Amino acid sequence: MTGPILRIAVPSPLYQTFDYLPPLNSDLAALRPGVRVRVPFGRRQTVGFLVELGADSTLDPALLRPALAVLDHEPLLPADVLALLQWAHRYYHHPPGDAFAAALPVLLRQGEPAAVPQPPPLWRITAAGRTALAESVALRRAPAQRRLLDHLAQCPAGLDAETLRPVVRDCVATLRALRARGWVESSAADAPPLPETALAVPIAPLALSVAQADAVATVSAQLDQFQVFLLEGVTGSGKTEVYLRLIEAVLAQGRQALALTPEIGLTPQLLARFRERLPGPLAVLHSGLSDRERLNAWLLARDGTAKAVVGTRSAVFAPLRAPGLLIVDEEHDLSYKQQDGFRYHARDLAIMRGRQLGIPVVLGSATPALESIQNARTGRYHLLPLPERVGGGTEAPILILDVRRQPMTEGLSRPLLERMRAHLDRNEQVLLFLNRRGFAPILLCHECGWLSQCRHCDARMTLHLRQRRLTCHHCGDNRSVDTVCPLCGSVDLRAVGHGTERLETALRPLFPGIGIARLDRDSTRRRGSLESLLADIHNGDRRILIGTQMLAKGHHFPDVTLVGIVDADQGLYGVDFRSSERMAQLILQVAGRAGRAEKPGIVIIQTHHPDHPLLRVLVSEGYPAFAAAALAERQEALLPPFAHQALLRAEAVDPERALAFLNAARALAEPIADGLELLGPVPAPMERRAGRYRAHLLVQAAQRQPLHRFLDRWTGLLWAERKDRQVRWSLDVDPMELY
Ligand code: ADP
Ligand code: ZN
Ligand code: ZN
């Protein structure tokens, strides 16, 4: 036998690595874990990942095939990412090949060389540009050009086009037009790097508040060890400023910082502040990039050219040359948990990565997850509170508005409408939050009771009036709106319930002449439409803002003084035990949009359950008191974070099959589930979705360790038993949604 056995993670649904021999005539020194290897797989070739070198194989060596080629001279992933992926695929019981694939940009998965890219050219304002801006006459008819120039004037070090995209929709064309007028210039991609002085931060740093200074000092004193910090700060308390100071401290040591954020498209401000404050190129990783852009950003991070890296969920696997700090902004956000395939939680993995690296991890939120609050209480996390707003503006008071027996106009009560009028009369802005897009969630026959049921799901189809379609928000199926009842032929079909589109339609005649901006997934689908809506809001062209949770994130609307939560009831009695936590977080996130400037704001919550105990605590005492009450309920009921869960999901076209699989799984579990609770199997709350019947079996344990020991054995049995190929199943460790 010659040479080692290569254990290769190959993209495949199988829970194993695959053994290969080294390529013929290969340099054994090049075979280091972390390099990519081209291998034959079945009848095709694919790119795999060398995870380990082994001494032997459980297979007959004569049957092993040699790999075809080693694609990298150097390991593609640094050792810490390799270790993180190894840990994560085991913890989440996910096939290693698929887990490794999640960590790599598509082009690298396809075998593209990992060549160092050129940093993008930087655009700068010229002296002539500054003059033009000051005179402003020349720019009166070119608002886009003015916005760009304005932005560039504040960043003398220059910005790349990608950064400017959120500022102006068509930024490349606008930059070209500005260059033609001699008002901006760009550094060519191959120009020598700017001298250090030019990179120096031009913006005078803010004087920190006492709480901010405490937080910065505490973390800065422990940059060389692992510790999780929970930065709990109300909206506008200056969390971003704390992140920036800490990143600067880490950069000063010659190390890099990685910051995770839920959705980059929705937080252009965060990105802009990072770019303005931090020197050098920023690597930005998110799903809106082209494959090439993504690879470039990834390589900038790996080579250490980018000092700070900002990205969404999968950026937790971003390679860093000299990692010094990990930040998770809005750590409670659900989008950190991948909801299909490799179901990892990026916040939890960031903590594991920080532990493996021995560096601090900062979790920030105005409304931390109850899990994180509990960890702070037990001392596992170090709590850093920022209890007050900085830089002007007080927190808006929140009022509960009892709408029982109130006359309602399209879902809005009279007191709320009157308040809207008062604020609009003062030339201020009003924000209405309704977490349901479309016109109405149900179309109903008034004659016979027929409902617009989806053919594939246990759900109703939502009426989208503007597009004249009924759409299922669960499977995407859609069809034209019925004009007569398919059952009885009556034409008396009625739209029941309210969505954002209906609210917009209803408000137009009530507030004639006032511009309305609707922000939801439908109105922002086209590229650039979100940016232009935001611009209209900021310049006051639209003063009524209607939106789904898309509105709740990250935006600053200084003129919004009234926030109306149209329907808080959905969240209060949801099927999931996390419903009330989600509702509280959403309410406070939305409320945080009000009164950010000098003008005081107010928040009104419409509800039919004004005495709901958790809602009352939230409104009268704030989030920490709410969290304490909600945690007490969880403890009473032995729910997370006082228990640990894993959810085995199964689905099949035939309803019996999914349940039969889970019953068999339960039978396999019982002999080994000592001290654990097995709950189910039961059909999922929405049993049929996209034509498949879904069910699940919940495993719960008081301690994490026994749960994972059990899962190791159980999944082994499940993989070995895989008999019914009609059933799709998956395991969700630490599930965030139970359906
Ligand atoms: P958060 O991220 O907690 O919502 P931000 O960091 O966005 O808060 O800060 C809110 C606003 O307050 C921003 O406009 C920021 O520039 C400003 N700000 C932050 N820290 C200070 C400070 N120490 N003094 C004055 N203004 C500040
Ligand atoms: Zn009918
Ligand atoms: Zn459907």
mmCIF file of N, CA, C and O in Angstrom, residues 257-343:
data_model
loop_
_atom_site.group_PDB
_atom_site.id
_atom_site.type_symbol
_atom_site.label_atom_id
_atom_site.label_comp_id
_atom_site.label_asym_id
_atom_site.label_seq_id
_atom_site.Cartn_x
_atom_site.Cartn_y
_atom_site.Cartn_z
ATOM 1 N N ALA A 257 -11.578 41.889 11.836
ATOM 2 C CA ALA A 257 -12.855 41.716 12.526
ATOM 3 C C ALA A 257 -13.902 41.239 11.541
ATOM 4 O O ALA A 257 -13.914 41.647 10.381
ATOM 5 N N LEU A 258 -14.757 40.352 12.010
ATOM 6 C CA LEU A 258 -15.864 39.847 11.198
ATOM 7 C C LEU A 258 -17.169 40.244 11.869
ATOM 8 O O LEU A 258 -17.374 39.957 13.053
ATOM 9 N N ALA A 259 -18.040 40.934 11.139
ATOM 10 C CA ALA A 259 -19.334 41.325 11.691
ATOM 11 C C ALA A 259 -20.449 40.691 10.873
ATOM 12 O O ALA A 259 -20.460 40.780 9.646
ATOM 13 N N LEU A 260 -21.356 40.023 11.563
ATOM 14 C CA LEU A 260 -22.508 39.427 10.892
ATOM 15 C C LEU A 260 -23.713 40.332 11.078
ATOM 16 O O LEU A 260 -23.898 40.925 12.144
ATOM 17 N N THR A 261 -24.532 40.417 10.035
ATOM 18 C CA THR A 261 -25.735 41.227 10.097
ATOM 19 C C THR A 261 -26.836 40.442 9.389
ATOM 20 O O THR A 261 -26.541 39.638 8.500
ATOM 21 N N PRO A 262 -28.096 40.615 9.806
ATOM 22 C CA PRO A 262 -29.137 39.742 9.259
ATOM 23 C C PRO A 262 -29.337 39.874 7.752
ATOM 24 O O PRO A 262 -29.341 38.896 7.042
ATOM 25 N N GLU A 263 -29.521 41.095 7.253
ATOM 26 C CA GLU A 263 -29.810 41.253 5.828
ATOM 27 C C GLU A 263 -29.168 42.534 5.337
ATOM 28 O O GLU A 263 -29.566 43.609 5.753
ATOM 29 N N ILE A 264 -28.208 42.413 4.458
ATOM 30 C CA ILE A 264 -27.457 43.596 4.052
ATOM 31 C C ILE A 264 -28.288 44.574 3.247
ATOM 32 O O ILE A 264 -28.205 45.778 3.428
ATOM 33 N N GLY A 265 -29.149 44.054 2.372
ATOM 34 C CA GLY A 265 -29.963 44.928 1.531
ATOM 35 C C GLY A 265 -30.823 45.871 2.361
ATOM 36 O O GLY A 265 -31.143 46.974 1.939
ATOM 37 N N LEU A 266 -31.184 45.408 3.561
ATOM 38 C CA LEU A 266 -32.078 46.208 4.384
ATOM 39 C C LEU A 266 -31.326 47.125 5.337
ATOM 40 O O LEU A 266 -31.917 47.919 6.040
ATOM 41 N N THR A 267 -30.011 47.001 5.381
ATOM 42 C CA THR A 267 -29.269 47.843 6.319
ATOM 43 C C THR A 267 -28.162 48.609 5.615
ATOM 44 O O THR A 267 -27.002 48.490 5.972
ATOM 45 N N PRO A 268 -28.522 49.375 4.573
ATOM 46 C CA PRO A 268 -27.480 50.111 3.864
ATOM 47 C C PRO A 268 -26.735 51.077 4.782
ATOM 48 O O PRO A 268 -25.550 51.316 4.604
ATOM 49 N N GLN A 269 -27.421 51.588 5.795
ATOM 50 C CA GLN A 269 -26.773 52.559 6.674
ATOM 51 C C GLN A 269 -25.607 51.952 7.444
ATOM 52 O O GLN A 269 -24.567 52.565 7.598
ATOM 53 N N LEU A 270 -25.812 50.737 7.930
ATOM 54 C CA LEU A 270 -24.750 50.082 8.696
ATOM 55 C C LEU A 270 -23.492 49.960 7.839
ATOM 56 O O LEU A 270 -22.390 50.297 8.242
ATOM 57 N N LEU A 271 -23.711 49.505 6.613
ATOM 58 C CA LEU A 271 -22.597 49.303 5.707
ATOM 59 C C LEU A 271 -21.894 50.619 5.403
ATOM 60 O O LEU A 271 -20.667 50.705 5.408
ATOM 61 N N ALA A 272 -22.701 51.642 5.147
ATOM 62 C CA ALA A 272 -22.118 52.943 4.816
ATOM 63 C C ALA A 272 -21.255 53.436 5.972
ATOM 64 O O ALA A 272 -20.153 53.952 5.764
ATOM 65 N N ARG A 273 -21.717 53.246 7.198
ATOM 66 C CA ARG A 273 -20.925 53.713 8.334
ATOM 67 C C ARG A 273 -19.632 52.923 8.474
ATOM 68 O O ARG A 273 -18.586 53.475 8.814
ATOM 69 N N PHE A 274 -19.693 51.633 8.219
ATOM 70 C CA PHE A 274 -18.473 50.835 8.267
ATOM 71 C C PHE A 274 -17.472 51.332 7.229
ATOM 72 O O PHE A 274 -16.294 51.478 7.505
ATOM 73 N N ARG A 275 -17.979 51.575 6.016
ATOM 74 C CA ARG A 275 -17.074 52.019 4.950
ATOM 75 C C ARG A 275 -16.450 53.363 5.273
ATOM 76 O O ARG A 275 -15.297 53.605 4.974
ATOM 77 N N GLU A 276 -17.253 54.250 5.826
ATOM 78 C CA GLU A 276 -16.751 55.584 6.085
ATOM 79 C C GLU A 276 -15.708 55.589 7.185
ATOM 80 O O GLU A 276 -14.772 56.369 7.169
ATOM 81 N N ARG A 277 -15.899 54.711 8.153
ATOM 82 C CA ARG A 277 -15.042 54.788 9.326
ATOM 83 C C ARG A 277 -13.796 53.919 9.259
ATOM 84 O O ARG A 277 -12.788 54.224 9.899
ATOM 85 N N LEU A 278 -13.869 52.809 8.533
ATOM 86 C CA LEU A 278 -12.769 51.861 8.607
ATOM 87 C C LEU A 278 -11.864 51.988 7.395
ATOM 88 O O LEU A 278 -12.352 52.162 6.279
ATOM 89 N N PRO A 279 -10.586 51.893 7.600
ATOM 90 C CA PRO A 279 -9.661 52.050 6.480
ATOM 91 C C PRO A 279 -9.619 50.805 5.601
ATOM 92 O O PRO A 279 -9.960 49.711 6.040
ATOM 93 N N GLY A 280 -9.213 51.022 4.358
ATOM 94 C CA GLY A 280 -8.977 49.905 3.457
ATOM 95 C C GLY A 280 -10.266 49.340 2.923
ATOM 96 O O GLY A 280 -11.349 49.754 3.315
ATOM 97 N N PRO A 281 -10.166 48.382 2.018
ATOM 98 C CA PRO A 281 -11.391 47.814 1.459
ATOM 99 C C PRO A 281 -12.111 46.979 2.516
ATOM 100 O O PRO A 281 -11.493 46.403 3.409
ATOM 101 N N LEU A 282 -13.418 46.957 2.409
ATOM 102 C CA LEU A 282 -14.254 46.170 3.297
ATOM 103 C C LEU A 282 -14.690 44.972 2.455
ATOM 104 O O LEU A 282 -15.040 45.131 1.301
ATOM 105 N N ALA A 283 -14.642 43.782 3.028
ATOM 106 C CA ALA A 283 -15.169 42.639 2.294
ATOM 107 C C ALA A 283 -16.615 42.453 2.715
ATOM 108 O O ALA A 283 -16.904 42.355 3.894
ATOM 109 N N VAL A 284 -17.500 42.456 1.728
ATOM 110 C CA VAL A 284 -18.924 42.316 2.037
ATOM 111 C C VAL A 284 -19.433 41.035 1.391
ATOM 112 O O VAL A 284 -19.266 40.829 0.195
ATOM 113 N N LEU A 285 -20.027 40.181 2.197
ATOM 114 C CA LEU A 285 -20.472 38.876 1.710
ATOM 115 C C LEU A 285 -21.964 38.712 1.940
ATOM 116 O O LEU A 285 -22.417 38.676 3.082
ATOM 117 N N HIS A 286 -22.724 38.637 0.866
ATOM 118 C CA HIS A 286 -24.154 38.366 1.018
ATOM 119 C C HIS A 286 -24.696 37.772 -0.262
ATOM 120 O O HIS A 286 -23.984 37.694 -1.271
ATOM 121 N N SER A 287 -25.945 37.372 -0.234
ATOM 122 C CA SER A 287 -26.476 36.597 -1.346
ATOM 123 C C SER A 287 -26.790 37.460 -2.565
ATOM 124 O O SER A 287 -27.015 36.935 -3.640
ATOM 125 N N GLY A 288 -26.791 38.783 -2.418
ATOM 126 C CA GLY A 288 -27.105 39.634 -3.561
ATOM 127 C C GLY A 288 -25.941 39.813 -4.523
ATOM 128 O O GLY A 288 -26.078 40.483 -5.540
ATOM 129 N N LEU A 289 -24.781 39.244 -4.207
ATOM 130 C CA LEU A 289 -23.603 39.444 -5.058
ATOM 131 C C LEU A 289 -23.596 38.461 -6.224
ATOM 132 O O LEU A 289 -24.172 37.384 -6.140
ATOM 133 N N SER A 290 -22.904 38.841 -7.277
ATOM 134 C CA SER A 290 -22.658 37.878 -8.341
ATOM 135 C C SER A 290 -21.616 36.882 -7.831
ATOM 136 O O SER A 290 -20.916 37.150 -6.858
ATOM 137 N N ASP A 291 -21.509 35.746 -8.497
ATOM 138 C CA ASP A 291 -20.552 34.727 -8.052
ATOM 139 C C ASP A 291 -19.134 35.288 -8.014
ATOM 140 O O ASP A 291 -18.349 34.980 -7.125
ATOM 141 N N ARG A 292 -18.827 36.132 -9.007
ATOM 142 C CA ARG A 292 -17.474 36.684 -9.089
ATOM 143 C C ARG A 292 -17.220 37.664 -7.939
ATOM 144 O O ARG A 292 -16.171 37.624 -7.284
ATOM 145 N N GLU A 293 -18.197 38.527 -7.685
ATOM 146 C CA GLU A 293 -18.050 39.494 -6.586
ATOM 147 C C GLU A 293 -17.875 38.766 -5.256
ATOM 148 O O GLU A 293 -17.093 39.167 -4.394
ATOM 149 N N ARG A 294 -18.617 37.694 -5.115
ATOM 150 C CA ARG A 294 -18.572 36.949 -3.869
ATOM 151 C C ARG A 294 -17.184 36.319 -3.671
ATOM 152 O O ARG A 294 -16.610 36.381 -2.597
ATOM 153 N N LEU A 295 -16.672 35.743 -4.743
ATOM 154 C CA LEU A 295 -15.342 35.147 -4.660
ATOM 155 C C LEU A 295 -14.304 36.218 -4.323
ATOM 156 O O LEU A 295 -13.423 36.002 -3.478
ATOM 157 N N ASN A 296 -14.406 37.376 -4.964
ATOM 158 C CA ASN A 296 -13.438 38.440 -4.689
ATOM 159 C C ASN A 296 -13.467 38.872 -3.235
ATOM 160 O O ASN A 296 -12.424 39.006 -2.598
ATOM 161 N N ALA A 297 -14.667 39.075 -2.716
ATOM 162 C CA ALA A 297 -14.777 39.499 -1.319
ATOM 163 C C ALA A 297 -14.201 38.426 -0.397
ATOM 164 O O ALA A 297 -13.495 38.711 0.573
ATOM 165 N N TRP A 298 -14.474 37.191 -0.720
ATOM 166 C CA TRP A 298 -14.001 36.054 0.086
ATOM 167 C C TRP A 298 -12.468 36.033 0.109
ATOM 168 O O TRP A 298 -11.842 35.844 1.148
ATOM 169 N N LEU A 299 -11.884 36.256 -1.068
ATOM 170 C CA LEU A 299 -10.418 36.230 -1.144
ATOM 171 C C LEU A 299 -9.801 37.440 -0.447
ATOM 172 O O LEU A 299 -8.737 37.327 0.170
ATOM 173 N N LEU A 300 -10.460 38.590 -0.536
ATOM 174 C CA LEU A 300 -9.957 39.776 0.174
ATOM 175 C C LEU A 300 -9.904 39.494 1.676
ATOM 176 O O LEU A 300 -8.984 39.915 2.372
ATOM 177 N N ALA A 301 -10.904 38.794 2.163
ATOM 178 C CA ALA A 301 -10.934 38.450 3.586
ATOM 179 C C ALA A 301 -9.819 37.463 3.909
ATOM 180 O O ALA A 301 -9.081 37.617 4.873
ATOM 181 N N ARG A 302 -9.668 36.451 3.070
ATOM 182 C CA ARG A 302 -8.701 35.406 3.363
ATOM 183 C C ARG A 302 -7.266 35.910 3.312
ATOM 184 O O ARG A 302 -6.401 35.505 4.079
ATOM 185 N N ASP A 303 -7.003 36.799 2.353
ATOM 186 C CA ASP A 303 -5.641 37.312 2.231
ATOM 187 C C ASP A 303 -5.330 38.392 3.239
ATOM 188 O O ASP A 303 -4.202 38.868 3.308
ATOM 189 N N GLY A 304 -6.338 38.837 3.957
ATOM 190 C CA GLY A 304 -6.090 39.881 4.948
ATOM 191 C C GLY A 304 -6.064 41.275 4.355
ATOM 192 O O GLY A 304 -5.764 42.237 5.048
ATOM 193 N N THR A 305 -6.374 41.387 3.050
ATOM 194 C CA THR A 305 -6.422 42.717 2.433
ATOM 195 C C THR A 305 -7.577 43.508 3.040
ATOM 196 O O THR A 305 -7.448 44.694 3.336
ATOM 197 N N ALA A 306 -8.702 42.834 3.187
ATOM 198 C CA ALA A 306 -9.833 43.470 3.860
ATOM 199 C C ALA A 306 -9.640 43.300 5.359
ATOM 200 O O ALA A 306 -9.442 42.194 5.838
ATOM 201 N N LYS A 307 -9.656 44.421 6.066
ATOM 202 C CA LYS A 307 -9.440 44.361 7.508
ATOM 203 C C LYS A 307 -10.727 44.010 8.226
ATOM 204 O O LYS A 307 -10.734 43.374 9.256
ATOM 205 N N ALA A 308 -11.823 44.497 7.688
ATOM 206 C CA ALA A 308 -13.111 44.180 8.283
ATOM 207 C C ALA A 308 -13.954 43.457 7.246
ATOM 208 O O ALA A 308 -13.893 43.756 6.058
ATOM 209 N N VAL A 309 -14.702 42.473 7.713
ATOM 210 C CA VAL A 309 -15.547 41.678 6.848
ATOM 211 C C VAL A 309 -16.967 41.767 7.399
ATOM 212 O O VAL A 309 -17.176 41.572 8.591
ATOM 213 N N VAL A 310 -17.901 42.110 6.533
ATOM 214 C CA VAL A 310 -19.301 42.188 6.956
ATOM 215 C C VAL A 310 -20.083 41.230 6.091
ATOM 216 O O VAL A 310 -19.895 41.198 4.877
ATOM 217 N N GLY A 311 -20.958 40.457 6.701
ATOM 218 C CA GLY A 311 -21.710 39.528 5.878
ATOM 219 C C GLY A 311 -22.915 38.966 6.579
ATOM 220 O O GLY A 311 -23.109 39.161 7.775
ATOM 221 N N THR A 312 -23.729 38.283 5.802
ATOM 222 C CA THR A 312 -24.905 37.626 6.346
ATOM 223 C C THR A 312 -24.524 36.210 6.793
ATOM 224 O O THR A 312 -23.354 35.847 6.779
ATOM 225 N N ARG A 313 -25.554 35.445 7.143
ATOM 226 C CA ARG A 313 -25.379 34.137 7.791
ATOM 227 C C ARG A 313 -24.127 33.341 7.400
ATOM 228 O O ARG A 313 -23.298 33.020 8.253
ATOM 229 N N SER A 314 -23.957 33.048 6.112
ATOM 230 C CA SER A 314 -22.890 32.114 5.761
ATOM 231 C C SER A 314 -21.506 32.747 5.905
ATOM 232 O O SER A 314 -20.496 32.044 5.839
ATOM 233 N N ALA A 315 -21.449 34.059 6.123
ATOM 234 C CA ALA A 315 -20.154 34.703 6.340
ATOM 235 C C ALA A 315 -19.513 34.252 7.649
ATOM 236 O O ALA A 315 -18.344 34.536 7.889
ATOM 237 N N VAL A 316 -20.260 33.529 8.470
ATOM 238 C CA VAL A 316 -19.635 33.014 9.692
ATOM 239 C C VAL A 316 -18.486 32.070 9.339
ATOM 240 O O VAL A 316 -17.577 31.852 10.128
ATOM 241 N N PHE A 317 -18.511 31.533 8.112
ATOM 242 C CA PHE A 317 -17.427 30.653 7.666
ATOM 243 C C PHE A 317 -16.356 31.415 6.879
ATOM 244 O O PHE A 317 -15.476 30.800 6.293
ATOM 245 N N ALA A 318 -16.441 32.731 6.828
ATOM 246 C CA ALA A 318 -15.483 33.485 6.031
ATOM 247 C C ALA A 318 -14.068 33.245 6.543
ATOM 248 O O ALA A 318 -13.823 33.262 7.745
ATOM 249 N N PRO A 319 -13.126 33.010 5.624
ATOM 250 C CA PRO A 319 -11.756 32.777 6.056
ATOM 251 C C PRO A 319 -11.091 34.103 6.411
ATOM 252 O O PRO A 319 -11.302 35.096 5.733
ATOM 253 N N LEU A 320 -10.343 34.114 7.498
ATOM 254 C CA LEU A 320 -9.654 35.339 7.905
ATOM 255 C C LEU A 320 -8.199 34.987 8.139
ATOM 256 O O LEU A 320 -7.888 33.932 8.675
ATOM 257 N N ARG A 321 -7.333 35.878 7.723
ATOM 258 C CA ARG A 321 -5.907 35.629 7.911
ATOM 259 C C ARG A 321 -5.515 35.788 9.374
ATOM 260 O O ARG A 321 -4.754 35.002 9.907
ATOM 261 N N ALA A 322 -6.059 36.822 10.014
ATOM 262 C CA ALA A 322 -5.682 37.102 11.404
ATOM 263 C C ALA A 322 -6.910 37.529 12.209
ATOM 264 O O ALA A 322 -7.078 38.686 12.541
ATOM 265 N N PRO A 323 -7.788 36.567 12.498
ATOM 266 C CA PRO A 323 -9.040 36.936 13.159
ATOM 267 C C PRO A 323 -8.821 37.468 14.569
ATOM 268 O O PRO A 323 -8.035 36.900 15.330
ATOM 269 N N GLY A 324 -9.501 38.577 14.896
ATOM 270 C CA GLY A 324 -9.343 39.156 16.226
ATOM 271 C C GLY A 324 -10.645 39.411 16.965
ATOM 272 O O GLY A 324 -10.642 39.582 18.178
ATOM 273 N N LEU A 325 -11.764 39.442 16.230
ATOM 274 C CA LEU A 325 -13.040 39.791 16.874
ATOM 275 C C LEU A 325 -14.193 39.329 15.988
ATOM 276 O O LEU A 325 -14.138 39.464 14.771
ATOM 277 N N LEU A 326 -15.221 38.790 16.638
ATOM 278 C CA LEU A 326 -16.437 38.409 15.916
ATOM 279 C C LEU A 326 -17.610 39.189 16.501
ATOM 280 O O LEU A 326 -17.749 39.269 17.724
ATOM 281 N N ILE A 327 -18.425 39.774 15.626
ATOM 282 C CA ILE A 327 -19.580 40.556 16.069
ATOM 283 C C ILE A 327 -20.825 39.968 15.420
ATOM 284 O O ILE A 327 -20.806 39.638 14.233
ATOM 285 N N VAL A 328 -21.884 39.830 16.191
ATOM 286 C CA VAL A 328 -23.161 39.406 15.615
ATOM 287 C C VAL A 328 -24.184 40.489 15.942
ATOM 288 O O VAL A 328 -24.627 40.604 17.089
ATOM 289 N N ASP A 329 -24.526 41.300 14.941
ATOM 290 C CA ASP A 329 -25.481 42.377 15.169
ATOM 291 C C ASP A 329 -26.899 41.810 15.086
ATOM 292 O O ASP A 329 -27.152 40.897 14.315
ATOM 293 N N GLU A 330 -27.817 42.357 15.856
ATOM 294 C CA GLU A 330 -29.206 41.858 15.896
ATOM 295 C C GLU A 330 -29.196 40.355 16.128
ATOM 296 O O GLU A 330 -29.777 39.583 15.363
ATOM 297 N N GLU A 331 -28.525 39.955 17.195
ATOM 298 C CA GLU A 331 -28.256 38.535 17.389
ATOM 299 C C GLU A 331 -29.521 37.701 17.537
ATOM 300 O O GLU A 331 -29.499 36.484 17.348
ATOM 301 N N HIS A 332 -30.661 38.336 17.854
ATOM 302 C CA HIS A 332 -31.908 37.598 18.025
ATOM 303 C C HIS A 332 -32.547 37.248 16.682
ATOM 304 O O HIS A 332 -33.520 36.498 16.643
ATOM 305 N N ASP A 333 -32.027 37.782 15.596
ATOM 306 C CA ASP A 333 -32.736 37.685 14.324
ATOM 307 C C ASP A 333 -32.803 36.241 13.822
ATOM 308 O O ASP A 333 -31.808 35.513 13.810
ATOM 309 N N LEU A 334 -33.995 35.892 13.373
ATOM 310 C CA LEU A 334 -34.246 34.521 12.934
ATOM 311 C C LEU A 334 -33.461 34.138 11.693
ATOM 312 O O LEU A 334 -33.217 32.963 11.442
ATOM 313 N N SER A 335 -33.062 35.130 10.907
ATOM 314 C CA SER A 335 -32.404 34.776 9.653
ATOM 315 C C SER A 335 -31.009 34.187 9.882
ATOM 316 O O SER A 335 -30.406 33.685 8.954
ATOM 317 N N TYR A 336 -30.506 34.231 11.116
ATOM 318 C CA TYR A 336 -29.221 33.568 11.381
ATOM 319 C C TYR A 336 -29.347 32.049 11.374
ATOM 320 O O TYR A 336 -28.363 31.343 11.291
ATOM 321 N N LYS A 337 -30.573 31.572 11.513
ATOM 322 C CA LYS A 337 -30.758 30.121 11.492
ATOM 323 C C LYS A 337 -31.164 29.703 10.100
ATOM 324 O O LYS A 337 -32.189 30.144 9.576
ATOM 325 N N GLN A 338 -30.366 28.874 9.485
ATOM 326 C CA GLN A 338 -30.720 28.357 8.159
ATOM 327 C C GLN A 338 -31.905 27.413 8.319
ATOM 328 O O GLN A 338 -31.890 26.545 9.179
ATOM 329 N N GLN A 339 -32.923 27.603 7.491
ATOM 330 C CA GLN A 339 -34.157 26.843 7.711
ATOM 331 C C GLN A 339 -34.311 25.627 6.803
ATOM 332 O O GLN A 339 -35.345 24.962 6.840
ATOM 333 N N ASP A 340 -33.318 25.340 5.987
ATOM 334 C CA ASP A 340 -33.385 24.089 5.235
ATOM 335 C C ASP A 340 -31.964 23.600 4.982
ATOM 336 O O ASP A 340 -31.003 24.311 5.239
ATOM 337 N N GLY A 341 -31.834 22.391 4.504
ATOM 338 C CA GLY A 341 -30.503 21.856 4.243
ATOM 339 C C GLY A 341 -29.660 21.818 5.511
ATOM 340 O O GLY A 341 -30.024 21.185 6.487
ATOM 341 N N PHE A 342 -28.551 22.519 5.473
ATOM 342 C CA PHE A 342 -27.601 22.557 6.586
ATOM 343 C C PHE A 342 -28.141 23.590 7.592
ATOM 344 O O PHE A 342 -27.914 24.778 7.448
ATOM 345 N N ARG A 343 -28.855 23.102 8.593
ATOM 346 C CA ARG A 343 -29.626 23.999 9.459
ATOM 347 C C ARG A 343 -28.798 24.548 10.610
ATOM 348 O O ARG A 343 -29.111 24.302 11.779
#
